[in-house]
CSV table of C-alpha atoms in Angstrom, one decimal:
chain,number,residue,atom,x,y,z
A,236,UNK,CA,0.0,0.0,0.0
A,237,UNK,CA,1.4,3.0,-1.0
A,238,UNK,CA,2.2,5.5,1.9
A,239,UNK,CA,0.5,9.1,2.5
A,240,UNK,CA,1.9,12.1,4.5
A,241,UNK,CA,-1.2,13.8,6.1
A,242,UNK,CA,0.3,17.6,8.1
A,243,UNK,CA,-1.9,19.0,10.2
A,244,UNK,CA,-2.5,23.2,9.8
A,245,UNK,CA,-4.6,25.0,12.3
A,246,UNK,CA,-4.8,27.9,14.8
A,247,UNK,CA,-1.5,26.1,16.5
A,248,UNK,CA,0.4,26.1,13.5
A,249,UNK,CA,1.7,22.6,11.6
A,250,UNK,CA,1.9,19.3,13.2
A,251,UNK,CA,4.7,17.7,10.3
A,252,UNK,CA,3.3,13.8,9.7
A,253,UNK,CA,7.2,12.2,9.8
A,254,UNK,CA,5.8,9.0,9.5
A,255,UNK,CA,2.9,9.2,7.4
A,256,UNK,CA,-0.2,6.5,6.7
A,257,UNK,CA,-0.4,3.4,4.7
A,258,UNK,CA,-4.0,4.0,2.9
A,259,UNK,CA,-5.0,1.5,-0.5
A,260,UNK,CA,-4.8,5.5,-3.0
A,261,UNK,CA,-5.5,9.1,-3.0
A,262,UNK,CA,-9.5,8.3,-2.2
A,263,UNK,CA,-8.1,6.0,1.1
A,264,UNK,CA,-6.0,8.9,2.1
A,265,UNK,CA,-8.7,11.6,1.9
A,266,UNK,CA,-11.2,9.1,4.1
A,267,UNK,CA,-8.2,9.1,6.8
A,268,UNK,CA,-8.2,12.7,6.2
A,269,UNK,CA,-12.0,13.2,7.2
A,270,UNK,CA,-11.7,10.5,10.3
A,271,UNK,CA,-9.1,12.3,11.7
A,272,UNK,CA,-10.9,15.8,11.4
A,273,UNK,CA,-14.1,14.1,13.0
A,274,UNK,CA,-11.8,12.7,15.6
A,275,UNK,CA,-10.3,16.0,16.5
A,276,UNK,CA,-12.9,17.7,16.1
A,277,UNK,CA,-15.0,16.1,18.7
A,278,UNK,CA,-12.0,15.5,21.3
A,279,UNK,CA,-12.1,19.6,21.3
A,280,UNK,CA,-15.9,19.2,21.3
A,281,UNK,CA,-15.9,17.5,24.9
A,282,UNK,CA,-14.1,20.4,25.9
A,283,UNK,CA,-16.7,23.0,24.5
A,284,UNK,CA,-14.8,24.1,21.4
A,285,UNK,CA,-15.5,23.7,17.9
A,286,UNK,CA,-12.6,24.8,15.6
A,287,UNK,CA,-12.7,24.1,12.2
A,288,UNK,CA,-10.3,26.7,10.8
A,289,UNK,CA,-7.6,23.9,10.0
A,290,UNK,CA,-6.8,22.0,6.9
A,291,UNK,CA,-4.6,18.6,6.0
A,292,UNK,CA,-2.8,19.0,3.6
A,293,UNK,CA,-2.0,15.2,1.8
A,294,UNK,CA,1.5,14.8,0.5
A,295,UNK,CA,2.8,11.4,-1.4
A,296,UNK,CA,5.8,9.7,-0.4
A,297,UNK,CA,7.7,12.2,-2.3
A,298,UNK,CA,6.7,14.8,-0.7
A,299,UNK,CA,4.3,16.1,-3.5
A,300,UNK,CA,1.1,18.0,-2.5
A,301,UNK,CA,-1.9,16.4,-3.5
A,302,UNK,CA,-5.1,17.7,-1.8
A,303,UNK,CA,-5.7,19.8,1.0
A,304,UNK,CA,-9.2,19.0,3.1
A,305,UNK,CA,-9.9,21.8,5.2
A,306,UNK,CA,-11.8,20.9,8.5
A,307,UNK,CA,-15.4,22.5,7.2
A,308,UNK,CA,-15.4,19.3,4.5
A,309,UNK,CA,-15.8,16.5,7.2
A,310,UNK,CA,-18.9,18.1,8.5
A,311,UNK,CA,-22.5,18.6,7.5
A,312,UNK,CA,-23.1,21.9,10.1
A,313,UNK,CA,-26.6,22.6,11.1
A,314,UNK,CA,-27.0,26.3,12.9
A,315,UNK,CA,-29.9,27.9,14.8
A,316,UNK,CA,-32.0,29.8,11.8
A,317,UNK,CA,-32.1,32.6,14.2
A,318,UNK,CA,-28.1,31.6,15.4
B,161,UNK,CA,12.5,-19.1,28.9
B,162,UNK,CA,10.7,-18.2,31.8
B,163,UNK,CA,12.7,-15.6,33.1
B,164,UNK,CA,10.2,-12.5,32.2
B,165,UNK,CA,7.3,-14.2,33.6
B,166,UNK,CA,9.2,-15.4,36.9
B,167,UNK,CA,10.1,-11.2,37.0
B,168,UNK,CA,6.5,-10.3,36.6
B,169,UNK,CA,5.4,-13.0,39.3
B,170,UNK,CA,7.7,-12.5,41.7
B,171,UNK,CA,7.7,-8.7,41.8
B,172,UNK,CA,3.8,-10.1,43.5
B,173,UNK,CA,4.7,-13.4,45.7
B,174,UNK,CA,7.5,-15.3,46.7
B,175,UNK,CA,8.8,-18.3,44.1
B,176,UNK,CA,10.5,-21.5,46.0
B,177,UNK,CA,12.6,-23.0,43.5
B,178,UNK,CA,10.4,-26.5,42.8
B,179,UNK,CA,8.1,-24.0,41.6
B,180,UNK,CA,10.3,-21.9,39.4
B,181,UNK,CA,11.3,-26.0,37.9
B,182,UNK,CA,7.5,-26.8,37.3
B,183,UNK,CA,6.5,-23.4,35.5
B,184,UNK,CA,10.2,-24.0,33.5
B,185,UNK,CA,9.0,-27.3,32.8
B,186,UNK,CA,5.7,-26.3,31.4
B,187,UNK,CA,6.6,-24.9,28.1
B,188,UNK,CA,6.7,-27.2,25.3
B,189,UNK,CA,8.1,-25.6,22.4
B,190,UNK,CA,9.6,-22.2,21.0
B,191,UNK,CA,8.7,-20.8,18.2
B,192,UNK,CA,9.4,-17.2,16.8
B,193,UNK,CA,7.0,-14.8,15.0
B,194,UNK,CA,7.7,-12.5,12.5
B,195,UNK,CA,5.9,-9.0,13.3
B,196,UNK,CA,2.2,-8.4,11.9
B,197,UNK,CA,1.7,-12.4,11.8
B,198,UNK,CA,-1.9,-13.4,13.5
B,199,UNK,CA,-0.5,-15.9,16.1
B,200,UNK,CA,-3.7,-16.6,17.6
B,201,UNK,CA,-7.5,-16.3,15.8
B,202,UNK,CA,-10.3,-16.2,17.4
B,203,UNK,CA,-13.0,-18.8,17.8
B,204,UNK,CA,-10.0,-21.2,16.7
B,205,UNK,CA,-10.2,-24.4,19.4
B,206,UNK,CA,-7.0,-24.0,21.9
B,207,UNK,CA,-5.2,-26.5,23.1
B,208,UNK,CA,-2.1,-24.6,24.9
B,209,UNK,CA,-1.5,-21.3,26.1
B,210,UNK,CA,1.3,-19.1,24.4
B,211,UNK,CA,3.7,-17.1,26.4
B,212,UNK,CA,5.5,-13.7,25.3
B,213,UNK,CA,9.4,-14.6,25.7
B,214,UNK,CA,10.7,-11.3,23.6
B,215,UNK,CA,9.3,-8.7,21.7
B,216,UNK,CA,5.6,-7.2,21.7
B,217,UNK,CA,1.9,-7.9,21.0
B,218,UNK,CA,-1.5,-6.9,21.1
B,219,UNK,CA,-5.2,-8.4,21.9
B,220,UNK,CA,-8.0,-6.9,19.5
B,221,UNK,CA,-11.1,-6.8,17.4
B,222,UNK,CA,-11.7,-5.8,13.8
B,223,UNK,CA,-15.3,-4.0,12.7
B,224,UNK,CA,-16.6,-4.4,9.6
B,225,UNK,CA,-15.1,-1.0,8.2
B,226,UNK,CA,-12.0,-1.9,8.6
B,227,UNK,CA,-11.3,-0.2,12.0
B,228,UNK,CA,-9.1,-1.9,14.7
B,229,UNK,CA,-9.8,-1.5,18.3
B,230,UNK,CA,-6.3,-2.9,20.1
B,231,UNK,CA,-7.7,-3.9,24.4
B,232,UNK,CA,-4.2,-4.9,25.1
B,233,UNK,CA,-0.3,-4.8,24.9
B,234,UNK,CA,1.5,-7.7,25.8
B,235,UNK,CA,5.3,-7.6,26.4
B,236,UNK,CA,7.8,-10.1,27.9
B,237,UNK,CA,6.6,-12.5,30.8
B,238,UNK,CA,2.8,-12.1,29.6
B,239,UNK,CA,0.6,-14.6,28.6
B,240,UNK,CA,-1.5,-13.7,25.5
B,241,UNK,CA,-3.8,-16.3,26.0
B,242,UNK,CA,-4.0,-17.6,29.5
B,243,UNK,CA,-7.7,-17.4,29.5
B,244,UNK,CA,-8.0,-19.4,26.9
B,245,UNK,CA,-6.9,-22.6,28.6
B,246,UNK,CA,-10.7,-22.1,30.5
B,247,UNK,CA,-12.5,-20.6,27.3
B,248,UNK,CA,-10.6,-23.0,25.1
B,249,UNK,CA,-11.3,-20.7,22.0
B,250,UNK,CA,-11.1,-16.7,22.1
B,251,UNK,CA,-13.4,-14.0,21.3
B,252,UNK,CA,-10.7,-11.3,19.6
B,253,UNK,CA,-7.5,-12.1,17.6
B,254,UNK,CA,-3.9,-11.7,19.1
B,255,UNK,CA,-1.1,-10.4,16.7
B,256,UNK,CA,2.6,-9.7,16.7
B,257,UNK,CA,3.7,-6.0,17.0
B,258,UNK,CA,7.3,-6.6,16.6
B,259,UNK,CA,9.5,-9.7,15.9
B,260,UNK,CA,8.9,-12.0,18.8
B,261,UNK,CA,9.8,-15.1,20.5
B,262,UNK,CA,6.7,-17.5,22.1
B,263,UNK,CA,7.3,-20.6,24.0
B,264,UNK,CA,3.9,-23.0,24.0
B,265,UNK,CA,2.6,-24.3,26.8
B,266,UNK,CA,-0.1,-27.3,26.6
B,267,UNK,CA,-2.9,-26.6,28.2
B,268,UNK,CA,-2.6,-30.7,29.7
B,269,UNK,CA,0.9,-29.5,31.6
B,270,UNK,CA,-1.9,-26.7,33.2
B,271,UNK,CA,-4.2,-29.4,33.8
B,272,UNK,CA,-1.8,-31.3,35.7
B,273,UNK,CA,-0.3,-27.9,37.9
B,274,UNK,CA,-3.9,-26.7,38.7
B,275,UNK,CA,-4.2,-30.6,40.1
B,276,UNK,CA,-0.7,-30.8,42.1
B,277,UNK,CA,0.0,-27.1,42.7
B,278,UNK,CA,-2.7,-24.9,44.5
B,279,UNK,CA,-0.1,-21.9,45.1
B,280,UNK,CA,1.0,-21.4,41.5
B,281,UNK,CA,-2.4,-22.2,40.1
B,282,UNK,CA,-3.6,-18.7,41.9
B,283,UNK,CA,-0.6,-16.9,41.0
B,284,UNK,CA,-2.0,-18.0,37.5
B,285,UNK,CA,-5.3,-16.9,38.2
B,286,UNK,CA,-4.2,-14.0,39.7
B,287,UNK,CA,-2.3,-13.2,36.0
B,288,UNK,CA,-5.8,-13.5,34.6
B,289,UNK,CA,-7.5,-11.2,37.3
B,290,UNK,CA,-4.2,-8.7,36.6
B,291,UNK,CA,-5.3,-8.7,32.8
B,292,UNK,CA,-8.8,-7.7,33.8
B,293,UNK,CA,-7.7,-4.9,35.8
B,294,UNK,CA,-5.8,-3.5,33.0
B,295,UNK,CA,-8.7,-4.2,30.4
B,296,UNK,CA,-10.8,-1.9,32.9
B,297,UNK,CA,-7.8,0.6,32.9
B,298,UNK,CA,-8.2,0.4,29.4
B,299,UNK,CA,-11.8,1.2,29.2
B,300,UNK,CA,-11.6,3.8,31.7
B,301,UNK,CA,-8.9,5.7,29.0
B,302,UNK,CA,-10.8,5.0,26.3
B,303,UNK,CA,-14.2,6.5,28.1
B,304,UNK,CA,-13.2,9.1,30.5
B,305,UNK,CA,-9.7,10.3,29.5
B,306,UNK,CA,-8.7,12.7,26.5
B,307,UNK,CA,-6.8,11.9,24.2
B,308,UNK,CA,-3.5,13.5,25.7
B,309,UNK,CA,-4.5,11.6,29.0
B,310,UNK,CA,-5.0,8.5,27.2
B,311,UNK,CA,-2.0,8.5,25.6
B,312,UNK,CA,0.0,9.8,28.8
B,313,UNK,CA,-1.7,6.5,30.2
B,314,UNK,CA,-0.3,4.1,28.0
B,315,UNK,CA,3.0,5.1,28.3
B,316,UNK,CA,3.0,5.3,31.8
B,317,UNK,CA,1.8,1.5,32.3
B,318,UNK,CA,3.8,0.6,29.3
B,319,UNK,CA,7.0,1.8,30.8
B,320,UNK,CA,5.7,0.5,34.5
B,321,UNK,CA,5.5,-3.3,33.0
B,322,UNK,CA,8.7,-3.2,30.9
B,323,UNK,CA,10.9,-2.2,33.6
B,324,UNK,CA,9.1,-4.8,36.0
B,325,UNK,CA,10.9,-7.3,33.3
B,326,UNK,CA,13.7,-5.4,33.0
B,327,UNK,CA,13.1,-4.4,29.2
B,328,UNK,CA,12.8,-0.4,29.6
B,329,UNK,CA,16.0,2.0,30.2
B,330,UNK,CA,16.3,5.0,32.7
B,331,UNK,CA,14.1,7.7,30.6
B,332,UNK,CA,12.0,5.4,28.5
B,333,UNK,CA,11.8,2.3,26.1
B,334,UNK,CA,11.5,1.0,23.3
B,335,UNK,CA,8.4,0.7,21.4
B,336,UNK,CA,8.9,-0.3,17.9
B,337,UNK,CA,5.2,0.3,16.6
B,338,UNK,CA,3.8,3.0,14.4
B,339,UNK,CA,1.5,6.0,14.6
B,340,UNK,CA,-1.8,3.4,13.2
B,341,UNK,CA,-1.3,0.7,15.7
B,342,UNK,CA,-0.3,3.3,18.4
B,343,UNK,CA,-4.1,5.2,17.3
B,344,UNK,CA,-6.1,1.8,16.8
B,345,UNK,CA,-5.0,1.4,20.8
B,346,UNK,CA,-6.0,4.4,21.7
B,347,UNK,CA,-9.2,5.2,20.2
B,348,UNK,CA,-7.9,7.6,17.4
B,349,UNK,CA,-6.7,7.8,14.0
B,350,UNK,CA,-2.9,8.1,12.9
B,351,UNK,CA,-3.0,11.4,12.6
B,352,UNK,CA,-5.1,12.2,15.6
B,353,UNK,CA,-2.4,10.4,17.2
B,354,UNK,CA,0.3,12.3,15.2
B,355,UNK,CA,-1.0,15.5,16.8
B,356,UNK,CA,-1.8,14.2,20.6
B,357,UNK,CA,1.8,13.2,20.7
B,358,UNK,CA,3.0,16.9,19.1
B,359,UNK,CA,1.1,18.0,22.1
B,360,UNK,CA,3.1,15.9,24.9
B,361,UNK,CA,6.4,16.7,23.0
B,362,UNK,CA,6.1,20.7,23.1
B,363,UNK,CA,4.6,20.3,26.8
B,364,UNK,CA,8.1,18.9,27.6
B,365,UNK,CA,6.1,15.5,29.2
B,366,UNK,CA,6.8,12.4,26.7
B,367,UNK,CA,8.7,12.4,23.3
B,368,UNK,CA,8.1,9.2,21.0
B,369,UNK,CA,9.3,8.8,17.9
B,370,UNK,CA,10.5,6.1,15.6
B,371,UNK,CA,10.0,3.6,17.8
B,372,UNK,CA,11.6,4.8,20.7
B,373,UNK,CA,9.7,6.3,23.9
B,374,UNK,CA,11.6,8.9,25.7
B,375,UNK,CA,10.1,10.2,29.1
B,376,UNK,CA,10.8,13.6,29.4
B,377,UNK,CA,8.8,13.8,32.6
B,378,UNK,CA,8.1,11.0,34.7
B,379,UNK,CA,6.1,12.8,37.2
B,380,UNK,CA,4.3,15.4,34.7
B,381,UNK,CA,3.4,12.3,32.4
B,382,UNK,CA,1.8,11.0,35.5
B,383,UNK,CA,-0.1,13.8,36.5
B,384,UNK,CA,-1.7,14.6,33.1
B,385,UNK,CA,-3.0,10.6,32.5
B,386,UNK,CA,-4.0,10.4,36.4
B,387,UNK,CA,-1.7,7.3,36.3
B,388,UNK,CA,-2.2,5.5,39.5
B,389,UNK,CA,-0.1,1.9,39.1
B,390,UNK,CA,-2.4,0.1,41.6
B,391,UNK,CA,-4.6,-1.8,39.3
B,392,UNK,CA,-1.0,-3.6,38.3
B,393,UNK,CA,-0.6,-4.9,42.0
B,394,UNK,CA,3.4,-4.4,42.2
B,395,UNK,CA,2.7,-5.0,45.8
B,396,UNK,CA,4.6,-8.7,47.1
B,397,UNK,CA,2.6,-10.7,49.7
B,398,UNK,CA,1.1,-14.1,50.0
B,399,UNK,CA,-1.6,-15.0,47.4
């Protein structure tokens, strides 16, 4: 399985991925992408913040960017009409 | 052969040394594994136990979309399946993190030392009942703690156990498993993980990478994953 390099960019600044994700292709890598948000997202959520003003950004082994997936995407977000 | 597992029970009762000559003499053969092999399946019929002699593995389930949930690290001394000699078949798979070493022990040698020898047959229940305490450890991470708790957890009763069997150093140990299998123990994805542990590194309290665990603060590690090592029972008295 071909390995994926998934960096984290948010408020904090980058967390580098030095070790990077086995995932099956690009489509594998982007589901990751989208757990992890989820995941991270609702870690912060237990603690009464919801931040999605990060990205990943997905690199191949090379180091070549291939798609960023910005926080916003792993979420269907329902407001107050009157919010 | 033994050595680890004589370590981990003597740290909790005294050993006389017939006894240290029947547990010796209840391992069969040795095999090695190569890391990632399945060594044990589950609802396979058992008919021995398998010790941990060197290296690392792991207890867990697979769901049907492909998620792992790993409910337990094994490391030298431990049995992976001493349950099984009562259950006879298992309810979750057991697989090799690293390169390991296993030493098989027939489950008629545990027949026969449950019949002649009361004392060690509790010391061997009492290796079941410590695996339960740590599954419940386990579950209490996984539903109470965060995710920088969690993690600060693991470490702690990782490096706890491995220095108990004399496989950790001063400031840490090594821990040859990735960012995935580290996640699929602790509830999170790889790069959920990838950032939790970014967190401990820059708060100067645990720095793991490639393989090795370095413990920058004992005490502060402690602290942050409410790590309290009485559910392992270190304590030596009469059982």
């Amino acid at each position: 399985m071909p390995r994926f390099f998934l960096h984290i960019h948010n408020g904090h600044g980058l967390v580098h991925d030095e070790e990077g994700s086995d995932a099956p292709d690009q489509a594998g890598a982007r589901v990751l992408a989208l757990d992890s948000i989820r995941s991270i997202v609702a870690e912060e959520a237990r603690e009464g913040l919801i931040d999605l003003t990060g990205r990943i950004a997905i690199e191949d082994e090379d180091g070549n960017p291939l798609s960023d997936v910005c926080f916003p995407d792993a979420f269907e977000l329902r407001m107050p009409a009157n919010g | 052969m033994v050595e680890a597992l004589l370590l981990a029970l003597r740290a909790r009762d005294a050993i006389d040394p017939d006894e240290v000559a029947i547990v010796a003499g209840l391992v069969d053969e040795v095999a090695m594994v190569p890391a990632k092999r399945t060594v044990l399946k589950r609802g396979v019929p058992l008919s021995h136990s398998i010790l941990l002699i060197e290296g690392m593995m792991c207890r867990y389930k697979d769901m049907r979309n492909g998620s792992r949930q790993i409910s337990a690290i094994h490391v030298p001394g431990d049995f992976l399946d001493l349950h099984g000699f009562t259950l006879k078949h298992l309810d979750h798979d057991v697989m090799a993190l690293t390169a390991a070493k296993v030493a098989y022990v027939p489950h008629d040698r545990l027949t026969r030392m449950t019949e002649q020898y009361p004392h060690l047959t509790r010391l061997f229940w009492f290796l079941t009942n410590l695996d339960a305490a740590m599954h419940r450890e386990w579950e209490v991470s996984l539903g109470q703690r965060s995710g920088a708790a969690r993690t600060a957890h693991l470490f702690c009763e990782l490096y706890t156990r491995l220095a108990l069997v004399g496989k950790a150093e001063p400031d840490g140990f090594a821990f040859p498993i990735n960012q995935t299998e580290l996640g699929e123990c602790l509830g999170m994805t790889s790069v959920h993980t990838n950032r939790v542990l970014r967190d401990l590194r820059e708060r100067g309290l645990l720095d793991f990478r490639r393989g090795v665990a370095k413990l920058l603060d004992p005490e502060g590690l402690k602290r942050v994953a409410e790590f309290d090592p009485a559910y392992l029972y270190l304590d030596s008295r009469p059982r």
